[in-house]
PDB file of C-alpha atoms and ligand atoms in Angstrom:
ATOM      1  CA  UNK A   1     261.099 169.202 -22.980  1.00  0.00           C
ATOM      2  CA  UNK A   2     264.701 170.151 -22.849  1.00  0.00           C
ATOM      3  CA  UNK A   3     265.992 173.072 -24.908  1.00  0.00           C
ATOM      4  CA  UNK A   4     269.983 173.159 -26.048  1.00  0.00           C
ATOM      5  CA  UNK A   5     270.196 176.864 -25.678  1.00  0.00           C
ATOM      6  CA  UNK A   6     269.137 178.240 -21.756  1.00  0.00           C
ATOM      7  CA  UNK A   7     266.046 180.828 -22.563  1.00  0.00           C
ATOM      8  CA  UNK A   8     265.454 183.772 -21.050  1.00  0.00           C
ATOM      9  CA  UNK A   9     261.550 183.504 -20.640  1.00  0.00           C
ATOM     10  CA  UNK A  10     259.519 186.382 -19.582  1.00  0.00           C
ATOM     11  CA  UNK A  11     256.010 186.360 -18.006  1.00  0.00           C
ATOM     12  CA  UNK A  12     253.756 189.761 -17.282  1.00  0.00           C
ATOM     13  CA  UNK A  13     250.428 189.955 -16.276  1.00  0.00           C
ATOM     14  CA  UNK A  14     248.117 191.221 -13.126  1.00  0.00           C
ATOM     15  CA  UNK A  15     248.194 189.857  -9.863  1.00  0.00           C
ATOM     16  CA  UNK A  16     245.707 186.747 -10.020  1.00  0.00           C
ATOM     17  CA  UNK A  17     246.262 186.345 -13.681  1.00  0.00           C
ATOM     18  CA  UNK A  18     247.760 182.488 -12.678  1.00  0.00           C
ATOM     19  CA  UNK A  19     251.888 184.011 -13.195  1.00  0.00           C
ATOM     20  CA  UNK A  20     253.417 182.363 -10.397  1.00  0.00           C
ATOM     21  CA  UNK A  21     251.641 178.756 -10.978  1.00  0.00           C
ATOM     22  CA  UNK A  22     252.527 178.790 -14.811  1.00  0.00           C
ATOM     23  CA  UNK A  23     255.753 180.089 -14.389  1.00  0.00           C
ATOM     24  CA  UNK A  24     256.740 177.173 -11.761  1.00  0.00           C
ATOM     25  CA  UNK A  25     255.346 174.495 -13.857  1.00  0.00           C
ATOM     26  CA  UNK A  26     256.420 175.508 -16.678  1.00  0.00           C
ATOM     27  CA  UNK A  27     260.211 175.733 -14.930  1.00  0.00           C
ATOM     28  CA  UNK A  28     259.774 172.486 -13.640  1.00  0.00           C
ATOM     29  CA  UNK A  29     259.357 170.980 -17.293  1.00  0.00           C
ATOM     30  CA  UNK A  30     262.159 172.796 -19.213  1.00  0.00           C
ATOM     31  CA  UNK A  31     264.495 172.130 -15.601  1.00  0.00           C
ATOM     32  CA  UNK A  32     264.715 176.317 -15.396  1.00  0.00           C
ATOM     33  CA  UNK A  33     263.980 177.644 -12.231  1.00  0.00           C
ATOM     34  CA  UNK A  34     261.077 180.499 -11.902  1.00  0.00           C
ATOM     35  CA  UNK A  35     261.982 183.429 -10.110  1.00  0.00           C
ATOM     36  CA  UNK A  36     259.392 185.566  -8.796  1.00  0.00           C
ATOM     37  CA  UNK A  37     260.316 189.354  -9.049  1.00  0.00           C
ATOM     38  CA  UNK A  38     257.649 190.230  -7.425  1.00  0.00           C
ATOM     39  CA  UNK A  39     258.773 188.783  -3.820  1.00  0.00           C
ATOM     40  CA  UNK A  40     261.813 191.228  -4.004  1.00  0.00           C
ATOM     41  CA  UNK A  41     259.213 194.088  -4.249  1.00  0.00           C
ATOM     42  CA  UNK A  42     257.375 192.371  -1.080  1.00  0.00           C
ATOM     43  CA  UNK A  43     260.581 191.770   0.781  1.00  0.00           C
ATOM     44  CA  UNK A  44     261.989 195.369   0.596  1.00  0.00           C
ATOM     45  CA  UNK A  45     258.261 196.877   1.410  1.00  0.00           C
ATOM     46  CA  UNK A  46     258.351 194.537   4.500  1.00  0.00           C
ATOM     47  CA  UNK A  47     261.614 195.962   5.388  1.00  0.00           C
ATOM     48  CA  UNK A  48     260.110 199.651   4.678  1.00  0.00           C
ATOM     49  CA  UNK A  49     257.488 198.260   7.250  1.00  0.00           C
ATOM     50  CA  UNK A  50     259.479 196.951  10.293  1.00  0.00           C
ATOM     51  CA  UNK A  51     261.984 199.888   9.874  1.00  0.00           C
ATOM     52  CA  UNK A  52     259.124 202.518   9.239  1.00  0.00           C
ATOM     53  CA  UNK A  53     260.582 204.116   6.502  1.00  0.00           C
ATOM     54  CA  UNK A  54     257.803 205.854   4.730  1.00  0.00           C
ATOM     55  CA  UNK A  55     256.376 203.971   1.722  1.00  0.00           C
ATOM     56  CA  UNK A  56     256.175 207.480  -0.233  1.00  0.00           C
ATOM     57  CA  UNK A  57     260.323 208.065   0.276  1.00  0.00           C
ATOM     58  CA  UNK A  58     261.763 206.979  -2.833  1.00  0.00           C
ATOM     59  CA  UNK A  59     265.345 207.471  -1.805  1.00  0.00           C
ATOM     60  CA  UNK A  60     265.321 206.015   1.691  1.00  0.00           C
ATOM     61  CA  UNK A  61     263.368 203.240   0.049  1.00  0.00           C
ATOM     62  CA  UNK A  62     266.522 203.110  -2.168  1.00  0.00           C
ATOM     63  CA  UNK A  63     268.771 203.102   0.172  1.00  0.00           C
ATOM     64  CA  UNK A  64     267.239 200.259   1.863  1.00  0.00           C
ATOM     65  CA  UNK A  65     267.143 198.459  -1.223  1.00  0.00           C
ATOM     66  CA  UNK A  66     270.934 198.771  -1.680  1.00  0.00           C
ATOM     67  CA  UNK A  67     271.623 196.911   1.726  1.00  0.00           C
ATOM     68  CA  UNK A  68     268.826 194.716   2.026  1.00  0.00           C
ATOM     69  CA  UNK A  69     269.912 190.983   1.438  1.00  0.00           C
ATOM     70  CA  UNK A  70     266.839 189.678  -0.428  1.00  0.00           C
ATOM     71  CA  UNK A  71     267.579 186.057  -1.688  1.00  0.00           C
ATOM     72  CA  UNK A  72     264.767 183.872  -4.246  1.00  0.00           C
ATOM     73  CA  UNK A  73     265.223 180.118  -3.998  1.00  0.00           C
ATOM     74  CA  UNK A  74     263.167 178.265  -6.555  1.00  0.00           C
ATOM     75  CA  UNK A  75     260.879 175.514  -5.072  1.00  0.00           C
ATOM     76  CA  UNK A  76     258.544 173.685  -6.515  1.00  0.00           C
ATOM     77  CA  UNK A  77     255.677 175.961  -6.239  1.00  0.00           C
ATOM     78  CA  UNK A  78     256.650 179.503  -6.125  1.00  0.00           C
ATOM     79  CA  UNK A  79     260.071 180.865  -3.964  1.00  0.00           C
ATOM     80  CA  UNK A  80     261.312 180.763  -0.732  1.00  0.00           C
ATOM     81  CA  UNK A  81     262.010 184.078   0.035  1.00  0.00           C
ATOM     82  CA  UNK A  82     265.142 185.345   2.600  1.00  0.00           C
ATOM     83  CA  UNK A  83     265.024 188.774   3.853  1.00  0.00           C
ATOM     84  CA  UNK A  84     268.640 189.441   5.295  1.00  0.00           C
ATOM     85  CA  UNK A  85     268.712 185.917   5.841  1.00  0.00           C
ATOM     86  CA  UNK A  86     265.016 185.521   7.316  1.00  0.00           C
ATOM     87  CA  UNK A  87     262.832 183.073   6.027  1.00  0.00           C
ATOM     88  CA  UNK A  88     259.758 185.492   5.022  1.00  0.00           C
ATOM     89  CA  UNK A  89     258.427 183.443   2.372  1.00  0.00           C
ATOM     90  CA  UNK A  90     254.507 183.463   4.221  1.00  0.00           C
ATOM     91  CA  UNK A  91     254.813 187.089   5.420  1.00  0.00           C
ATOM     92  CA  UNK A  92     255.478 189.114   2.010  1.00  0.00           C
ATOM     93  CA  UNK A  93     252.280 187.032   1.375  1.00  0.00           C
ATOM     94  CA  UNK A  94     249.806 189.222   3.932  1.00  0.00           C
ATOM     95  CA  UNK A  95     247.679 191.810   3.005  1.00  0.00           C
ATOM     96  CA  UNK A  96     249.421 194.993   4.412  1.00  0.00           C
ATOM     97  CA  UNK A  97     252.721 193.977   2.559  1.00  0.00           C
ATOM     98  CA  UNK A  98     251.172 193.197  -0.482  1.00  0.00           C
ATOM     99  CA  UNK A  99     249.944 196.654  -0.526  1.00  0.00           C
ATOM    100  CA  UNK A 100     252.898 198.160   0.402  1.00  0.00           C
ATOM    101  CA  UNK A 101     254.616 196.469  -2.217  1.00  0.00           C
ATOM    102  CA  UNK A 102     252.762 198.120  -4.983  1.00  0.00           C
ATOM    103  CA  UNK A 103     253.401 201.395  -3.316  1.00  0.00           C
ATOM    104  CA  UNK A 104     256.813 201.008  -2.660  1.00  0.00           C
ATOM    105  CA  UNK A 105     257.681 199.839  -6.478  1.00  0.00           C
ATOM    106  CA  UNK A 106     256.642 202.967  -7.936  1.00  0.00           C
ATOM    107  CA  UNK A 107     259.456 204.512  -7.027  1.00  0.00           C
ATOM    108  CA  UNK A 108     261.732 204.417 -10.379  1.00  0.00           C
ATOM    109  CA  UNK A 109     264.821 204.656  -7.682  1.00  0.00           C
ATOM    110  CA  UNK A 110     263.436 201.320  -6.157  1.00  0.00           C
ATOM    111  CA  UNK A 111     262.807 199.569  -9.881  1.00  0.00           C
ATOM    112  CA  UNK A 112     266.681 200.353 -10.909  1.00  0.00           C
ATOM    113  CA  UNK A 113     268.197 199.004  -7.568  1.00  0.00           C
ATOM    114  CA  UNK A 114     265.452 195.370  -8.715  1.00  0.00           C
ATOM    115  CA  UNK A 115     265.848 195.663 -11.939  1.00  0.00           C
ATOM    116  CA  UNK A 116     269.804 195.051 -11.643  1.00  0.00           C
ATOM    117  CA  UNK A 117     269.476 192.561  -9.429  1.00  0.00           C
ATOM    118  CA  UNK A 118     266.814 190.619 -11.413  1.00  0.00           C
ATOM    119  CA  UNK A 119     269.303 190.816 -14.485  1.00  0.00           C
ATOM    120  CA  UNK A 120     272.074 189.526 -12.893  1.00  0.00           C
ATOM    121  CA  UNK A 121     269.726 186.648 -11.728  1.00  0.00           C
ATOM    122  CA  UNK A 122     268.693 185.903 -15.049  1.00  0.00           C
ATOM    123  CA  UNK A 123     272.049 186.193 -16.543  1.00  0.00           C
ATOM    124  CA  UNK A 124     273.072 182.349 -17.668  1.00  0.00           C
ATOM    125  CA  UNK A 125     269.347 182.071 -18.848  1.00  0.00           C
ATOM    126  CA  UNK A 126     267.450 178.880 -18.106  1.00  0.00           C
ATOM    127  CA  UNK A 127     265.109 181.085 -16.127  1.00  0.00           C
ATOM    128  CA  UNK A 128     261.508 181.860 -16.238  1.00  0.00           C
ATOM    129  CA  UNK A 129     260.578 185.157 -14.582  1.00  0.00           C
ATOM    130  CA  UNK A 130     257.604 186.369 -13.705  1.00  0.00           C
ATOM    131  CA  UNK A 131     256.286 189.972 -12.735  1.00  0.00           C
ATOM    132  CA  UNK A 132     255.210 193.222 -14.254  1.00  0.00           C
ATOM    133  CA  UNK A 133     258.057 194.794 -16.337  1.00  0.00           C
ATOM    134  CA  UNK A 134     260.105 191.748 -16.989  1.00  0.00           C
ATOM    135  CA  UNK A 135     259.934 191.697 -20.985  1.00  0.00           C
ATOM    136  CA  UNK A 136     259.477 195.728 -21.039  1.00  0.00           C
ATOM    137  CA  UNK A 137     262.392 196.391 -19.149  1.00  0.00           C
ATOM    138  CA  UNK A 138     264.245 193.736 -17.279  1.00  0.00           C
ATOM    139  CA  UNK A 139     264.632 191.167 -20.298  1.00  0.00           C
ATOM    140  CA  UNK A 140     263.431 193.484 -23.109  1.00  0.00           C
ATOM    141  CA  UNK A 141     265.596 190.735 -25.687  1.00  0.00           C
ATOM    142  CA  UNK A 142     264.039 188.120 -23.694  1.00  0.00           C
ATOM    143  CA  UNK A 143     263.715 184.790 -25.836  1.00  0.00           C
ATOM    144  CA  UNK A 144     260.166 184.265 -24.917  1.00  0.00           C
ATOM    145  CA  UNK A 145     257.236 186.548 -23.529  1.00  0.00           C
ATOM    146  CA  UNK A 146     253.944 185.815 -22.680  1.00  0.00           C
ATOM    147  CA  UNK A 147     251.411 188.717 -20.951  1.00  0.00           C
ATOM    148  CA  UNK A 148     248.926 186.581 -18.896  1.00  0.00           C
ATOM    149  CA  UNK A 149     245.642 188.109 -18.373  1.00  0.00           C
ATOM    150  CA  UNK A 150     242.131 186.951 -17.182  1.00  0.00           C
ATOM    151  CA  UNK A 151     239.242 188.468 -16.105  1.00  0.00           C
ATOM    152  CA  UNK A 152     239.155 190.981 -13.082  1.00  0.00           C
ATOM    153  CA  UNK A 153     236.181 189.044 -11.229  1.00  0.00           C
ATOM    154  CA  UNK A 154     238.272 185.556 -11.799  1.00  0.00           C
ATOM    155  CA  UNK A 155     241.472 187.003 -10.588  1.00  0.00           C
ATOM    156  CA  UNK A 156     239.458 188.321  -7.530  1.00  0.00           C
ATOM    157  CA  UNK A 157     238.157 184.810  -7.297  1.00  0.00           C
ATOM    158  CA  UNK A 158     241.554 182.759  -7.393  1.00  0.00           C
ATOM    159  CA  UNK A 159     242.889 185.471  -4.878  1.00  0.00           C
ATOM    160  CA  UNK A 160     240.035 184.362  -2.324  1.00  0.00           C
ATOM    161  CA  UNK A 161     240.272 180.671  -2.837  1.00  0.00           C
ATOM    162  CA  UNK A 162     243.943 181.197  -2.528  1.00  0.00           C
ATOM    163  CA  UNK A 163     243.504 182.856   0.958  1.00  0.00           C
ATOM    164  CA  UNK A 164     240.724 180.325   2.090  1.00  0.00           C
ATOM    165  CA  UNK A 165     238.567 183.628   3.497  1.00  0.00           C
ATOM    166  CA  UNK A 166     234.779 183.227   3.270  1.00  0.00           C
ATOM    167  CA  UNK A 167     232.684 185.906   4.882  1.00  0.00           C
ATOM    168  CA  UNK A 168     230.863 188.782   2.660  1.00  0.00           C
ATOM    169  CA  UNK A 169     233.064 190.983   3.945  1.00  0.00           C
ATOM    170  CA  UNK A 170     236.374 189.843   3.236  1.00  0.00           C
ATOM    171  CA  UNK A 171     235.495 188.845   0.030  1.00  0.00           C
ATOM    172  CA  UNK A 172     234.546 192.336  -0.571  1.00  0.00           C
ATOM    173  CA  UNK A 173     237.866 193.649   0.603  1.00  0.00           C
ATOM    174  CA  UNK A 174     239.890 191.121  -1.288  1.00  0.00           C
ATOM    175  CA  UNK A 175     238.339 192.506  -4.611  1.00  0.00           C
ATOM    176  CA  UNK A 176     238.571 196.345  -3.330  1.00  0.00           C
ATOM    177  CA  UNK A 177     242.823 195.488  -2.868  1.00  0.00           C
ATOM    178  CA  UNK A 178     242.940 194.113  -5.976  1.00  0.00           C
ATOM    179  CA  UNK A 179     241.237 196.709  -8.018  1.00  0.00           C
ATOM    180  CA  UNK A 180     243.214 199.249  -6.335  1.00  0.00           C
ATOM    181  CA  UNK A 181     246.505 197.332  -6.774  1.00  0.00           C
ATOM    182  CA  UNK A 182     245.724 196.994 -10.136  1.00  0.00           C
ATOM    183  CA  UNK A 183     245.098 200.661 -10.707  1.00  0.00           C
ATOM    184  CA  UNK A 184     248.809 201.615  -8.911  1.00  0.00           C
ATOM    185  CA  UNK A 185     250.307 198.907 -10.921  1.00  0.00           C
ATOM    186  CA  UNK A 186     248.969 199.895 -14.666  1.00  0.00           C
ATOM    187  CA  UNK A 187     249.089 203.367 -13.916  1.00  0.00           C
ATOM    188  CA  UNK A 188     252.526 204.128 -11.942  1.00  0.00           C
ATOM    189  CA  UNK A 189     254.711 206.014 -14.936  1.00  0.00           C
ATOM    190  CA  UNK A 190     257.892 204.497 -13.799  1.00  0.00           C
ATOM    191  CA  UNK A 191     257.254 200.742 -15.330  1.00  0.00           C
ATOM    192  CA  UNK A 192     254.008 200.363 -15.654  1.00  0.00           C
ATOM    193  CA  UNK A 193     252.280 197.010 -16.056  1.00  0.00           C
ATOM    194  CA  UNK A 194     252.135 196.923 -19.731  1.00  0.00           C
ATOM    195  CA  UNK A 195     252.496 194.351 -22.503  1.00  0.00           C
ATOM    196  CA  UNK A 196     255.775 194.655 -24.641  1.00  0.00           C
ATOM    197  CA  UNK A 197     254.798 194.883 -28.314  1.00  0.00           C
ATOM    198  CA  UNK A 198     256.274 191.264 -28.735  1.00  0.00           C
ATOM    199  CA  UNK A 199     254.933 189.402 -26.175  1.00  0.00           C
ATOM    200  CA  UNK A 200     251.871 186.969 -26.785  1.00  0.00           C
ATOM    201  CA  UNK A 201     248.888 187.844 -24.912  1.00  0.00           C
ATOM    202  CA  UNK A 202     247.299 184.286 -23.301  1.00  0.00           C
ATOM    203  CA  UNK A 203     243.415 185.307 -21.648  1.00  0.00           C
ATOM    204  CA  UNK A 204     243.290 182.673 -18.428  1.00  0.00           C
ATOM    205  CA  UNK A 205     239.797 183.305 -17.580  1.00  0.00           C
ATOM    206  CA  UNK A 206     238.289 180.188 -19.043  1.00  0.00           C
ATOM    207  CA  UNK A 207     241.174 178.148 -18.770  1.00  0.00           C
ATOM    208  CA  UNK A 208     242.821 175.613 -16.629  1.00  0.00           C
ATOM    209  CA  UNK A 209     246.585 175.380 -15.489  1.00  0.00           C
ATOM    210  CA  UNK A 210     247.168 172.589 -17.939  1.00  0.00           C
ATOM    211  CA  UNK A 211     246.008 174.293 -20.714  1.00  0.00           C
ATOM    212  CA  UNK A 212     247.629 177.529 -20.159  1.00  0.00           C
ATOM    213  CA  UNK A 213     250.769 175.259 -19.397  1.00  0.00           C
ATOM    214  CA  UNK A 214     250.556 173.720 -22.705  1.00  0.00           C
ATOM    215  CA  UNK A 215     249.857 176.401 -24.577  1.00  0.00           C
ATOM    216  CA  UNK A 216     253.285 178.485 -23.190  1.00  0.00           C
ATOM    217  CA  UNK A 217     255.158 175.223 -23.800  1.00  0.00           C
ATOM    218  CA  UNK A 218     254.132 175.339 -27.540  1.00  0.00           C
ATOM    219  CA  UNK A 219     255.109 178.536 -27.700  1.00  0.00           C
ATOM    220  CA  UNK A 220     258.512 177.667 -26.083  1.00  0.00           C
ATOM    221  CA  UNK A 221     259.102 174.772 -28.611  1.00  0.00           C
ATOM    222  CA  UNK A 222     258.373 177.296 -31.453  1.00  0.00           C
ATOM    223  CA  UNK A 223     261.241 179.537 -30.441  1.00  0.00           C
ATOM    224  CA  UNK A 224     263.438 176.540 -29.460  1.00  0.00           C
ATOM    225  CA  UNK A 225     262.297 174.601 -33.046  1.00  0.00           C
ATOM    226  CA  UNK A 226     263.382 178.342 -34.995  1.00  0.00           C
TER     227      UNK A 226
HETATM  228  O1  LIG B 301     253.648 189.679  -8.404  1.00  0.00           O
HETATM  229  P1  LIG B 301     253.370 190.151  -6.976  1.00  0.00           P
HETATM  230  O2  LIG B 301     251.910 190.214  -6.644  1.00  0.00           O
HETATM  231  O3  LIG B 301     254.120 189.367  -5.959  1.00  0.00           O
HETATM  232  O4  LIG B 301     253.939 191.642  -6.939  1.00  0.00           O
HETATM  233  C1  LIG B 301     253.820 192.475  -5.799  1.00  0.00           C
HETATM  234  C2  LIG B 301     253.939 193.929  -6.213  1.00  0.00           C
HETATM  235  O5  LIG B 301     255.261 194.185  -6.693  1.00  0.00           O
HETATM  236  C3  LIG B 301     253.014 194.353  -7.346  1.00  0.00           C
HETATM  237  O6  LIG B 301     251.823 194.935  -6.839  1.00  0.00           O
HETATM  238  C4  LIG B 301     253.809 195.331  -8.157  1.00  0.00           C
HETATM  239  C5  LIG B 301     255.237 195.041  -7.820  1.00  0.00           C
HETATM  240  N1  LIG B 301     255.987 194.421  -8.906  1.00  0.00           N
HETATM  241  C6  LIG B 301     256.568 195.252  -9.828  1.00  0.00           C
HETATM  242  O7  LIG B 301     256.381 196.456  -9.763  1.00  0.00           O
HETATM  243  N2  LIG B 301     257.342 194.748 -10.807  1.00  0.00           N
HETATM  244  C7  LIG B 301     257.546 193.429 -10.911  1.00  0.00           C
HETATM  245  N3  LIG B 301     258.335 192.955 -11.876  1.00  0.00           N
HETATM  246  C8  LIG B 301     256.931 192.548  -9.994  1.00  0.00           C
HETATM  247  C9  LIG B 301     256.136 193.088  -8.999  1.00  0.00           C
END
């Protein structure tokens, strides 16, 4: 599908709610490119990390922000991520800095320093972007916006298949992270993972990739057809 004018199309949801996959695919159809807010969030909690500046320090976290060189190439599935030119793309993936990346993006200092930089991203359109807050407050005119959700025990699920563990016990701990991400994510008052009024709410519990694919494209072609 090709669409004359370049959309701005927004996707919100929970971690595990299938963002990133839809978001690429559907990219790769319309020839946008998906941009994953999210991995700025990762990359600048990393940096927190290696420099030990304290996840709970909203302006050093800012500052840190302002001169870290985070860059999001678009690849097929998901981004390649560049932290001050450093190819961190698998390490903003591990556990400790996906929790750190919750806890550093509550900060609203933190969310204005991404939130600029995410609109300046998305400027020319002809993106899809994916996170928490992109059509409440990074693209609130965005052209399209979808809130995925799903069940928590299938998110949990896709999150374990995802990271190939298999004992009891890390099972246990995957769904304990994600509950508790969850929590800091929905509840944070700078942000919060909500769905705009606008957006269409898609459930992905029952549903496979194709589906949910389809179903965002129709809604794409109904905005593109208005
Ligand atoms: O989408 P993700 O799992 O890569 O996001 C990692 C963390 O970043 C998530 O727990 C909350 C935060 N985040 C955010 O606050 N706003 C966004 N637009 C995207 C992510």
């Amino acid at each position: 599908m090709t669409t004359a004018r370049k959309l701005v199309i927004a996707i919100d949801g929970p971690a595990g709610s299938g963002k990133s996959t839809i978001a690429a695919r559907l990219a790769k159809k319309l020839g946008y490119v998906n941009l994953e807010s999210g991995a700025m969030y990762r990359a600048l909690a990393l940096k927190a990390m290696e420099q030990q500046v304290s996840l709970d320090d909203g302006e050093a976290l800012r500052q840190l922000a302002n001169s870290a060189q985070i860059e999001l190439e678009p690849r097929g599935e998901g981004n390649r991520v560049l932290l001050d030119g450093c190819d961190v793309s698998q390490r903003i993936r591990d556990a400790d800095v996906t929790a750190a990346a919750s806890r550093a993006s509550i900060h609203p200092q933190v969310r204005e320093v991404m939130v600029k930089r995410q609109r300046a991203l998305g400027l020319g359109g002809g993106v899809v972007m994916e996170g928490r807050d992109i059509g409440t407050a990074v693209f609130p005119n965005a052209d399209v916006k979808i809130f995925l959700d799903a069940e928590e025990s299938v998110r949990a699920e896709r999150r374990i298949v995802q990271s190939g563990l298999r004992s009891a016990e890390d099972t246990q701990r995957v769904i304990a992270e994600l509950a508790a991400r969850d929590q800091r994510d929905r509840t944070r008052s700078a942000s919060p993972l909500v769905a705009a009024p606008d957006a269409v709410h898609v459930d992905t519990t029952h549903k496979s990739i194709d589906d949910v694919v389809a179903e965002v494209e129709g809604l794409v072609r109904r905005v593109v057809s208005d």
